[in-house]
Amino acid sequence: MLIYLQMIETDADKSKFEQVYLKYRSIMFYVANQILHNDQDAEDAVHQAFLSIAENISKISEAVCPKTQSYVVIIAENKAIDLYRKNTRRKTVAYTEEIPDLMVESNESGDLADAILRLPPRYREVLLLRYDNGYTNEETAKLLGLSLAAERKLDQRAKSRLRELLKEEGEPV
Amino acid sequence: MSLTDEELLEAAPLARARFFSALPNPDECNHQFSHHFERRMRVLLRRQKHQTTHRIAQRAAAVFLAVLIGTGVWLAVDTDARAAVLQWVREWYETHIVYRFSGEPAKQDASYAPTWMPEGYQEKSASILPGLIKRVYQNEDQNKILMEYVPMQQGTAISAASETAEEESVQINGNQGTLYLESDPNQNSVLVWCDDCAGMAFTLSASLSREDILHIAESVKLSQSTK
């Protein structure tokens, strides 16, 4: 028989997960709905995102901070794209192509950051998780629900596409 | 054409900042989530709280204490609410039972101890920590009896899991309790009871007979209180 006694939380000490939920659920919904254009589907995507966040809550060091916001929005976007692909049943759609984007306008500066923003969402997500949030390939694979091999391939393709964009811009890389 | 990690490490935060400058501020986003969504999230939040109890307990300087004799699965999923002024609720999950408390702050500095022990058992240690008091008794054969109690106040919980224990409702000095009795002598049985008047929840864990466990529980008395 196993038994625990514990203090769960006080009003002033809500769990990290609950803080993330309360702070970011609406922006996550906004992001998901930009892709799905359907409230119910967007809520489903947000729920799926929180299931993933719950599994990886230990990877969040601070509940409310820019990096956490970036992480949860990326996961919400990722789940919304998954649902979009499932709903449209376009089996031939490539993993990274023909998916509605968040329509983030680049600032036309032509620099590397601008090029990252012009990548397809899947490519942008993997690069931001890797190089902004600082997750390893293994962690990124888990966060995005991919095999490690698939994540590495996505990472390589993202960088390859990034080089092409920079070459088009004439940026020395 | 190369693209170094250093360049990406420098550019990614900038890309993130530009990305989020194009999105509304989280505090400005208002969406009235559906009841269906809220219900699913309540389940997830509750589950997450249970799964992260050890981390939360560390942060709250509270205590996480386990007496592991076995693990197991409770197949029932149900909520069994009870008791005076709804001070505690027992919830059954697939793999564990959780007692959650919702009362006002209780006499946290009250000290309780059993006044009867089976022959040969002596108090080995007692630890009094915020929100948790633990007493360990041991005999010459190194068999242990563990008594713990927590104030039944908002944010306190007990969780338990067992594979083989049989559950029995019991009365401990007029207070309702549940005995999770193990048939395997190598496993500890656990008694959980709540003293609503004192605002305390008690657990007793030992590999003893039903009668001895109940006898110890009924002998628990308030030994000290500064309130």
Short mmCIF file of C-alpha atoms in Angstrom, two decimals:
data_model
loop_
_atom_site.label_atom_id
_atom_site.label_comp_id
_atom_site.label_asym_id
_atom_site.label_seq_id
_atom_site.Cartn_x
_atom_site.Cartn_y
_atom_site.Cartn_z
CA MET A 1 0.00 0.00 0.00
CA LEU A 2 1.30 3.35 -0.97
CA ILE A 3 0.25 6.49 0.76
CA TYR A 4 1.22 10.11 0.48
CA LEU A 5 0.49 13.10 2.58
CA GLN A 6 1.03 16.36 0.90
CA MET A 7 0.29 20.03 0.62
CA ILE A 8 -0.98 20.53 -2.89
CA GLU A 9 -1.26 24.25 -3.21
CA THR A 10 -2.47 27.38 -1.61
CA ASP A 11 -4.30 30.11 -3.47
CA ALA A 12 -0.99 31.93 -3.79
CA ASP A 13 0.87 28.88 -4.97
CA LYS A 14 -0.96 27.54 -7.94
CA SER A 15 0.74 24.83 -9.88
CA LYS A 16 3.00 25.80 -12.75
CA PHE A 17 0.65 24.08 -15.13
CA GLU A 18 -2.34 26.01 -13.84
CA GLN A 19 -0.48 29.30 -14.16
CA VAL A 20 0.41 28.48 -17.75
CA TYR A 21 -3.19 27.50 -18.42
CA LEU A 22 -4.69 30.65 -16.97
CA LYS A 23 -2.20 32.98 -18.60
CA TYR A 24 -1.93 31.57 -22.09
CA ARG A 25 -5.08 29.64 -22.93
CA SER A 26 -6.69 32.57 -24.73
CA ILE A 27 -3.67 33.44 -26.86
CA MET A 28 -3.35 29.74 -27.68
CA PHE A 29 -6.96 29.73 -28.76
CA TYR A 30 -6.35 32.83 -30.87
CA VAL A 31 -3.43 31.17 -32.63
CA ALA A 32 -5.31 27.91 -33.20
CA ASN A 33 -8.33 29.73 -34.52
CA GLN A 34 -6.22 31.71 -36.97
CA ILE A 35 -5.45 28.36 -38.58
CA LEU A 36 -8.69 26.47 -38.10
CA HIS A 37 -11.30 29.27 -38.29
CA ASN A 38 -13.62 27.23 -36.13
CA ASP A 39 -14.10 27.79 -32.39
CA GLN A 40 -14.75 24.17 -31.53
CA ASP A 41 -11.80 22.89 -33.52
CA ALA A 42 -9.59 25.58 -32.03
CA GLU A 43 -10.63 24.55 -28.53
CA ASP A 44 -9.83 20.94 -29.41
CA ALA A 45 -6.39 22.01 -30.59
CA VAL A 46 -5.81 23.99 -27.39
CA HIS A 47 -6.84 20.99 -25.34
CA GLN A 48 -4.46 18.77 -27.29
CA ALA A 49 -1.74 21.35 -26.73
CA PHE A 50 -2.32 21.33 -22.99
CA LEU A 51 -2.16 17.52 -22.95
CA SER A 52 1.29 17.83 -24.54
CA ILE A 53 2.31 20.64 -22.19
CA ALA A 54 1.19 18.56 -19.21
CA GLU A 55 3.49 15.75 -20.30
CA ASN A 56 6.38 18.16 -20.64
CA ILE A 57 5.66 20.58 -17.82
CA SER A 58 9.06 19.86 -16.27
CA LYS A 59 10.67 21.49 -19.29
CA ILE A 60 9.10 24.80 -18.36
CA SER A 61 11.30 26.55 -15.85
CA GLU A 62 9.15 29.62 -15.38
CA ALA A 63 5.39 29.61 -15.84
CA VAL A 64 4.99 33.12 -17.18
CA CYS A 65 7.83 34.40 -19.33
CA PRO A 66 8.46 35.09 -23.04
CA LYS A 67 10.05 31.70 -23.67
CA THR A 68 7.12 29.88 -22.10
CA GLN A 69 4.74 31.98 -24.17
CA SER A 70 6.70 31.06 -27.27
CA TYR A 71 6.67 27.40 -26.34
CA VAL A 72 2.94 27.14 -25.66
CA VAL A 73 2.01 29.13 -28.75
CA ILE A 74 4.22 26.89 -30.90
CA ILE A 75 2.57 23.81 -29.45
CA ALA A 76 -0.91 25.26 -30.00
CA GLU A 77 -0.01 26.14 -33.57
CA ASN A 78 1.42 22.68 -34.08
CA LYS A 79 -1.71 20.97 -32.78
CA ALA A 80 -3.92 23.24 -34.85
CA ILE A 81 -1.99 22.31 -37.99
CA ASP A 82 -2.31 18.64 -37.08
CA LEU A 83 -6.06 19.07 -36.75
CA TYR A 84 -6.24 21.08 -39.95
CA ARG A 85 -4.52 18.32 -41.85
CA LYS A 86 -6.77 15.73 -40.27
CA ASN A 87 -9.91 17.70 -41.07
CA THR A 88 -9.01 18.35 -44.65
CA ARG A 89 -7.88 14.76 -45.13
CA ARG A 90 -5.40 15.93 -47.69
CA LYS A 91 -3.17 12.94 -47.42
CA THR A 92 -0.92 14.21 -50.14
CA VAL A 93 -0.19 17.47 -48.39
CA ALA A 94 3.46 17.60 -47.53
CA TYR A 95 4.28 17.89 -43.88
CA THR A 96 5.44 21.44 -44.25
CA GLU A 97 3.53 22.83 -47.19
CA GLU A 98 0.07 24.19 -47.97
CA ILE A 99 -0.84 24.83 -44.38
CA PRO A 100 -2.47 28.05 -43.27
CA ASP A 101 0.01 30.26 -41.50
CA LEU A 102 -0.43 32.76 -38.74
CA MET A 103 0.21 35.48 -41.29
CA VAL A 104 3.06 36.97 -39.35
CA GLU A 105 4.41 39.75 -41.47
CA SER A 106 8.13 39.92 -41.85
CA ASN A 107 9.75 43.29 -41.48
CA GLU A 108 11.44 42.91 -44.83
CA SER A 109 14.81 43.42 -43.22
CA GLY A 110 16.12 40.40 -45.08
CA ASP A 111 18.12 39.23 -42.11
CA LEU A 112 18.25 35.73 -40.68
CA ALA A 113 15.49 36.40 -38.12
CA ASP A 114 13.25 37.65 -40.91
CA ALA A 115 14.01 34.55 -42.95
CA ILE A 116 13.05 32.32 -40.02
CA LEU A 117 9.67 34.05 -39.91
CA ARG A 118 9.15 33.42 -43.60
CA LEU A 119 9.66 29.68 -43.20
CA PRO A 120 6.66 27.33 -43.29
CA PRO A 121 5.28 26.98 -39.75
CA ARG A 122 6.71 23.49 -39.13
CA TYR A 123 10.19 24.67 -40.02
CA ARG A 124 9.86 27.83 -37.94
CA GLU A 125 8.56 25.83 -34.96
CA VAL A 126 11.45 23.40 -34.93
CA LEU A 127 14.07 26.15 -35.24
CA LEU A 128 12.53 28.30 -32.52
CA LEU A 129 12.23 25.35 -30.15
CA ARG A 130 15.82 24.38 -30.85
CA TYR A 131 17.55 27.75 -30.95
CA ASP A 132 15.33 30.05 -28.90
CA ASN A 133 13.92 27.72 -26.27
CA GLY A 134 17.11 25.70 -26.25
CA TYR A 135 15.62 22.24 -26.48
CA THR A 136 17.66 19.35 -27.78
CA ASN A 137 16.68 17.35 -30.84
CA GLU A 138 15.28 14.66 -28.58
CA GLU A 139 13.25 17.14 -26.54
CA THR A 140 11.96 18.91 -29.62
CA ALA A 141 10.93 15.60 -31.14
CA LYS A 142 8.94 14.77 -28.03
CA LEU A 143 7.34 18.19 -27.85
CA LEU A 144 6.20 17.99 -31.45
CA GLY A 145 5.17 14.35 -31.26
CA LEU A 146 7.76 13.25 -33.82
CA SER A 147 10.29 10.48 -33.97
CA LEU A 148 13.85 11.63 -33.47
CA ALA A 149 14.65 10.77 -37.08
CA ALA A 150 11.71 12.83 -38.33
CA GLU A 151 12.70 15.76 -36.14
CA ARG A 152 16.29 15.66 -37.40
CA LYS A 153 15.07 15.57 -40.97
CA LEU A 154 12.76 18.51 -40.30
CA ASP A 155 15.63 20.40 -38.70
CA GLN A 156 17.85 19.77 -41.73
CA ARG A 157 15.14 20.78 -44.18
CA ALA A 158 14.39 23.93 -42.19
CA LYS A 159 18.02 24.99 -42.37
CA SER A 160 18.21 24.09 -46.03
CA ARG A 161 15.13 26.18 -46.77
CA LEU A 162 16.56 28.98 -44.68
CA ARG A 163 19.72 28.98 -46.78
CA GLU A 164 17.63 29.17 -49.94
CA LEU A 165 15.67 32.14 -48.60
CA LEU A 166 18.85 33.94 -47.63
CA LYS A 167 20.39 33.19 -50.98
CA GLU A 168 17.34 34.64 -52.69
CA GLU A 169 17.73 37.75 -50.55
CA GLY A 170 21.40 37.91 -51.36
CA GLU A 171 22.26 37.66 -47.70
CA PRO A 172 25.81 36.36 -47.18
CA VAL A 173 25.54 33.09 -45.27
CA MET B 1 26.79 27.84 -47.89
CA SER B 2 26.94 27.38 -44.13
CA LEU B 3 24.57 28.38 -41.41
CA THR B 4 26.11 28.11 -37.99
CA ASP B 5 24.44 27.31 -34.71
CA GLU B 6 25.81 30.58 -33.35
CA GLU B 7 24.01 32.54 -36.04
CA LEU B 8 20.78 30.68 -35.35
CA LEU B 9 21.14 31.16 -31.61
CA GLU B 10 21.47 34.87 -32.20
CA ALA B 11 18.65 35.16 -34.72
CA ALA B 12 16.03 32.90 -33.08
CA PRO B 13 15.21 35.21 -30.11
CA LEU B 14 14.89 38.09 -32.53
CA ALA B 15 12.56 36.06 -34.71
CA ARG B 16 10.52 35.13 -31.68
CA ALA B 17 10.24 38.76 -30.60
CA ARG B 18 9.08 39.82 -34.08
CA PHE B 19 6.69 36.87 -34.23
CA PHE B 20 5.02 37.83 -30.97
CA SER B 21 4.92 41.51 -31.74
CA ALA B 22 2.49 40.56 -34.50
CA LEU B 23 0.23 38.67 -32.08
CA PRO B 24 -2.09 40.20 -29.49
CA ASN B 25 -0.98 40.38 -25.87
CA PRO B 26 -2.15 37.29 -23.95
CA ASP B 27 -3.94 39.52 -21.45
CA GLU B 28 -5.89 41.15 -24.25
CA CYS B 29 -7.16 37.87 -25.64
CA ASN B 30 -10.58 37.04 -24.35
CA HIS B 31 -12.40 33.96 -25.43
CA GLN B 32 -15.35 32.45 -23.63
CA PHE B 33 -14.40 28.81 -23.65
CA SER B 34 -17.18 26.27 -23.97
CA HIS B 35 -18.39 24.22 -21.02
CA HIS B 36 -17.10 21.12 -22.80
CA PHE B 37 -13.60 22.58 -22.98
CA GLU B 38 -13.69 23.80 -19.38
CA ARG B 39 -14.81 20.38 -18.19
CA ARG B 40 -11.99 18.61 -20.04
CA MET B 41 -9.46 21.07 -18.69
CA ARG B 42 -10.70 20.64 -15.12
CA VAL B 43 -9.98 16.93 -15.42
CA LEU B 44 -6.52 17.65 -16.84
CA LEU B 45 -5.74 20.26 -14.19
CA ARG B 46 -6.76 17.88 -11.42
CA ARG B 47 -4.72 15.06 -12.90
CA GLN B 48 -1.74 17.33 -13.36
CA LYS B 49 -1.92 18.48 -9.76
CA HIS B 50 -1.73 14.90 -8.61
CA GLN B 51 1.14 14.02 -10.91
CA THR B 52 3.21 16.99 -9.80
CA THR B 53 2.60 16.70 -6.11
CA HIS B 54 6.22 16.08 -5.22
CA ARG B 55 7.42 19.17 -7.04
CA ILE B 56 4.69 21.30 -5.52
CA ALA B 57 5.38 19.91 -2.12
CA GLN B 58 9.05 20.82 -2.40
CA ARG B 59 8.22 24.33 -3.48
CA ALA B 60 5.72 24.81 -0.72
CA ALA B 61 8.19 23.52 1.83
CA ALA B 62 5.61 20.99 2.66
CA VAL B 63 6.24 17.35 2.94
CA PHE B 64 6.14 14.52 0.57
CA LEU B 65 6.27 11.23 2.33
CA ALA B 66 5.82 7.80 0.99
CA VAL B 67 5.55 4.44 2.59
CA LEU B 68 5.87 2.03 -0.25
CA ILE B 69 4.86 -1.49 0.23
CA GLY B 70 3.18 -2.12 -3.04
CA THR B 71 1.62 -0.48 -6.03
CA GLY B 72 -1.46 -1.20 -7.88
CA VAL B 73 -4.55 -0.32 -9.72
CA TRP B 74 -7.94 0.73 -8.55
CA LEU B 75 -10.25 0.10 -11.40
CA ALA B 76 -13.16 2.09 -10.15
CA VAL B 77 -13.47 5.72 -11.13
CA ASP B 78 -15.85 7.55 -8.93
CA THR B 79 -16.23 10.48 -6.60
CA ASP B 80 -17.36 9.81 -3.10
CA ALA B 81 -18.12 12.99 -1.26
CA ARG B 82 -18.94 13.09 2.37
CA ALA B 83 -18.91 14.66 5.65
CA ALA B 84 -19.66 17.54 7.77
CA VAL B 85 -19.46 20.88 6.04
CA LEU B 86 -17.72 19.20 3.11
CA GLN B 87 -14.31 19.26 4.72
CA TRP B 88 -13.04 16.42 2.65
CA VAL B 89 -13.76 14.58 -0.52
CA ARG B 90 -12.51 11.19 -1.59
CA GLU B 91 -11.90 10.64 -5.26
CA TRP B 92 -11.16 7.34 -6.92
CA TYR B 93 -8.95 7.29 -9.93
CA GLU B 94 -7.74 4.40 -12.02
CA THR B 95 -4.55 3.95 -10.07
CA HIS B 96 -5.06 5.75 -6.81
CA ILE B 97 -7.37 7.33 -4.31
CA VAL B 98 -7.10 10.96 -3.31
CA TYR B 99 -8.53 12.61 -0.25
CA ARG B 100 -8.74 16.36 -0.77
CA PHE B 101 -9.44 18.79 2.03
CA SER B 102 -11.11 22.14 1.89
CA GLY B 103 -11.52 23.30 5.48
CA GLU B 104 -10.27 26.39 7.19
CA PRO B 105 -6.76 26.34 8.70
CA ALA B 106 -6.78 23.96 11.62
CA LYS B 107 -4.73 23.57 14.77
CA GLN B 108 -1.50 22.97 12.95
CA ASP B 109 0.53 22.95 16.11
CA ALA B 110 -1.64 20.37 17.79
CA SER B 111 0.29 17.21 18.58
CA TYR B 112 -1.33 13.80 18.53
CA ALA B 113 0.13 10.46 19.51
CA PRO B 114 -1.17 6.95 20.10
CA THR B 115 -1.41 5.93 23.72
CA TRP B 116 -1.37 2.22 22.91
CA MET B 117 1.09 0.24 20.87
CA PRO B 118 1.49 -3.50 20.34
CA GLU B 119 4.04 -5.03 22.64
CA GLY B 120 7.64 -4.32 21.72
CA TYR B 121 7.07 -1.16 19.69
CA GLN B 122 8.81 2.05 20.73
CA GLU B 123 8.74 5.49 19.18
CA LYS B 124 11.76 5.74 16.95
CA SER B 125 11.32 9.19 15.50
CA ALA B 126 8.91 12.06 15.27
CA SER B 127 9.10 14.85 12.75
CA ILE B 128 6.94 17.92 12.81
CA LEU B 129 6.99 19.87 9.59
CA PRO B 130 4.67 22.52 8.24
CA GLY B 131 1.48 20.75 7.36
CA LEU B 132 2.62 17.27 8.25
CA ILE B 133 3.46 15.39 11.41
CA LYS B 134 5.00 11.95 11.21
CA ARG B 135 5.67 9.45 13.98
CA VAL B 136 7.52 6.20 13.44
CA TYR B 137 7.38 3.29 15.86
CA GLN B 138 9.58 0.22 15.56
CA ASN B 139 10.09 -3.10 17.31
CA GLU B 140 13.23 -5.21 17.67
CA ASP B 141 12.49 -7.01 14.42
CA GLN B 142 12.63 -3.67 12.59
CA ASN B 143 8.91 -3.79 11.87
CA LYS B 144 7.54 -0.29 11.64
CA ILE B 145 4.30 1.46 12.37
CA LEU B 146 3.90 4.85 10.76
CA MET B 147 1.38 7.40 11.94
CA GLU B 148 0.99 10.68 10.09
CA TYR B 149 -1.52 13.47 10.19
CA VAL B 150 -2.23 16.65 8.31
CA PRO B 151 -4.61 19.54 8.94
CA MET B 152 -7.71 19.29 6.78
CA GLN B 153 -7.27 22.68 5.21
CA GLN B 154 -7.45 23.99 1.69
CA GLY B 155 -4.65 22.57 -0.40
CA THR B 156 -3.92 19.49 1.65
CA ALA B 157 -4.38 16.04 0.25
CA ILE B 158 -3.65 12.41 0.86
CA SER B 159 -3.27 9.97 -1.97
CA ALA B 160 -3.03 6.23 -1.78
CA ALA B 161 -2.68 3.35 -4.17
CA SER B 162 -3.03 -0.34 -3.62
CA GLU B 163 -3.32 -3.48 -5.64
CA THR B 164 -4.51 -6.02 -3.20
CA ALA B 165 -6.00 -4.20 -0.24
CA GLU B 166 -9.59 -4.76 0.75
CA GLU B 167 -11.46 -1.67 1.75
CA GLU B 168 -13.56 -1.49 4.89
CA SER B 169 -15.44 1.45 6.37
CA VAL B 170 -14.67 1.85 10.05
CA GLN B 171 -15.42 4.21 12.92
CA ILE B 172 -12.55 5.65 14.94
CA ASN B 173 -13.87 7.28 18.08
CA GLY B 174 -16.98 8.36 16.21
CA ASN B 175 -15.11 9.54 13.13
CA GLN B 176 -15.48 7.89 9.77
CA GLY B 177 -12.48 6.14 8.38
CA THR B 178 -11.45 3.59 5.80
CA LEU B 179 -9.19 0.64 6.37
CA TYR B 180 -7.27 -0.64 3.36
CA LEU B 181 -6.40 -4.06 4.67
CA GLU B 182 -3.69 -6.07 2.96
CA SER B 183 -3.94 -9.85 3.09
CA ASP B 184 -0.24 -10.19 2.30
CA PRO B 185 1.66 -9.96 5.60
CA ASN B 186 4.60 -8.44 3.76
CA GLN B 187 2.54 -5.44 2.80
CA ASN B 188 1.35 -2.65 5.00
CA SER B 189 -2.30 -2.01 5.58
CA VAL B 190 -3.34 1.60 5.78
CA LEU B 191 -6.05 3.24 7.82
CA VAL B 192 -7.21 6.73 6.91
CA TRP B 193 -9.59 8.62 9.14
CA CYS B 194 -10.69 12.21 9.50
CA ASP B 195 -11.42 13.92 12.79
CA ASP B 196 -13.80 16.64 11.66
CA CYS B 197 -13.91 18.34 15.05
CA ALA B 198 -10.12 18.57 15.30
CA GLY B 199 -9.79 19.33 11.61
CA MET B 200 -7.13 16.65 11.22
CA ALA B 201 -6.74 13.74 8.84
CA PHE B 202 -4.79 10.74 10.11
CA THR B 203 -3.15 7.79 8.45
CA LEU B 204 -1.75 4.70 10.07
CA SER B 205 0.39 2.33 8.08
CA ALA B 206 1.56 -1.01 9.43
CA SER B 207 1.73 -4.71 8.76
CA LEU B 208 -0.52 -5.64 11.64
CA SER B 209 -3.87 -7.26 12.19
CA ARG B 210 -7.08 -5.33 11.65
CA GLU B 211 -7.73 -5.33 15.39
CA ASP B 212 -4.30 -3.96 16.30
CA ILE B 213 -4.50 -1.20 13.69
CA LEU B 214 -7.92 -0.11 14.92
CA HIS B 215 -6.76 -0.33 18.54
CA ILE B 216 -3.82 1.97 17.85
CA ALA B 217 -6.04 4.43 15.98
CA GLU B 218 -8.61 4.55 18.76
CA SER B 219 -5.85 5.28 21.25
CA VAL B 220 -4.66 8.42 19.43
CA LYS B 221 -5.02 11.41 21.73
CA LEU B 222 -4.22 15.07 21.63
CA SER B 223 -0.98 15.28 23.54
CA GLN B 224 -0.13 18.97 23.07
CA SER B 225 -1.61 22.12 21.65
CA THR B 226 -0.62 25.70 21.99
CA LYS B 227 -3.84 27.05 20.56
#
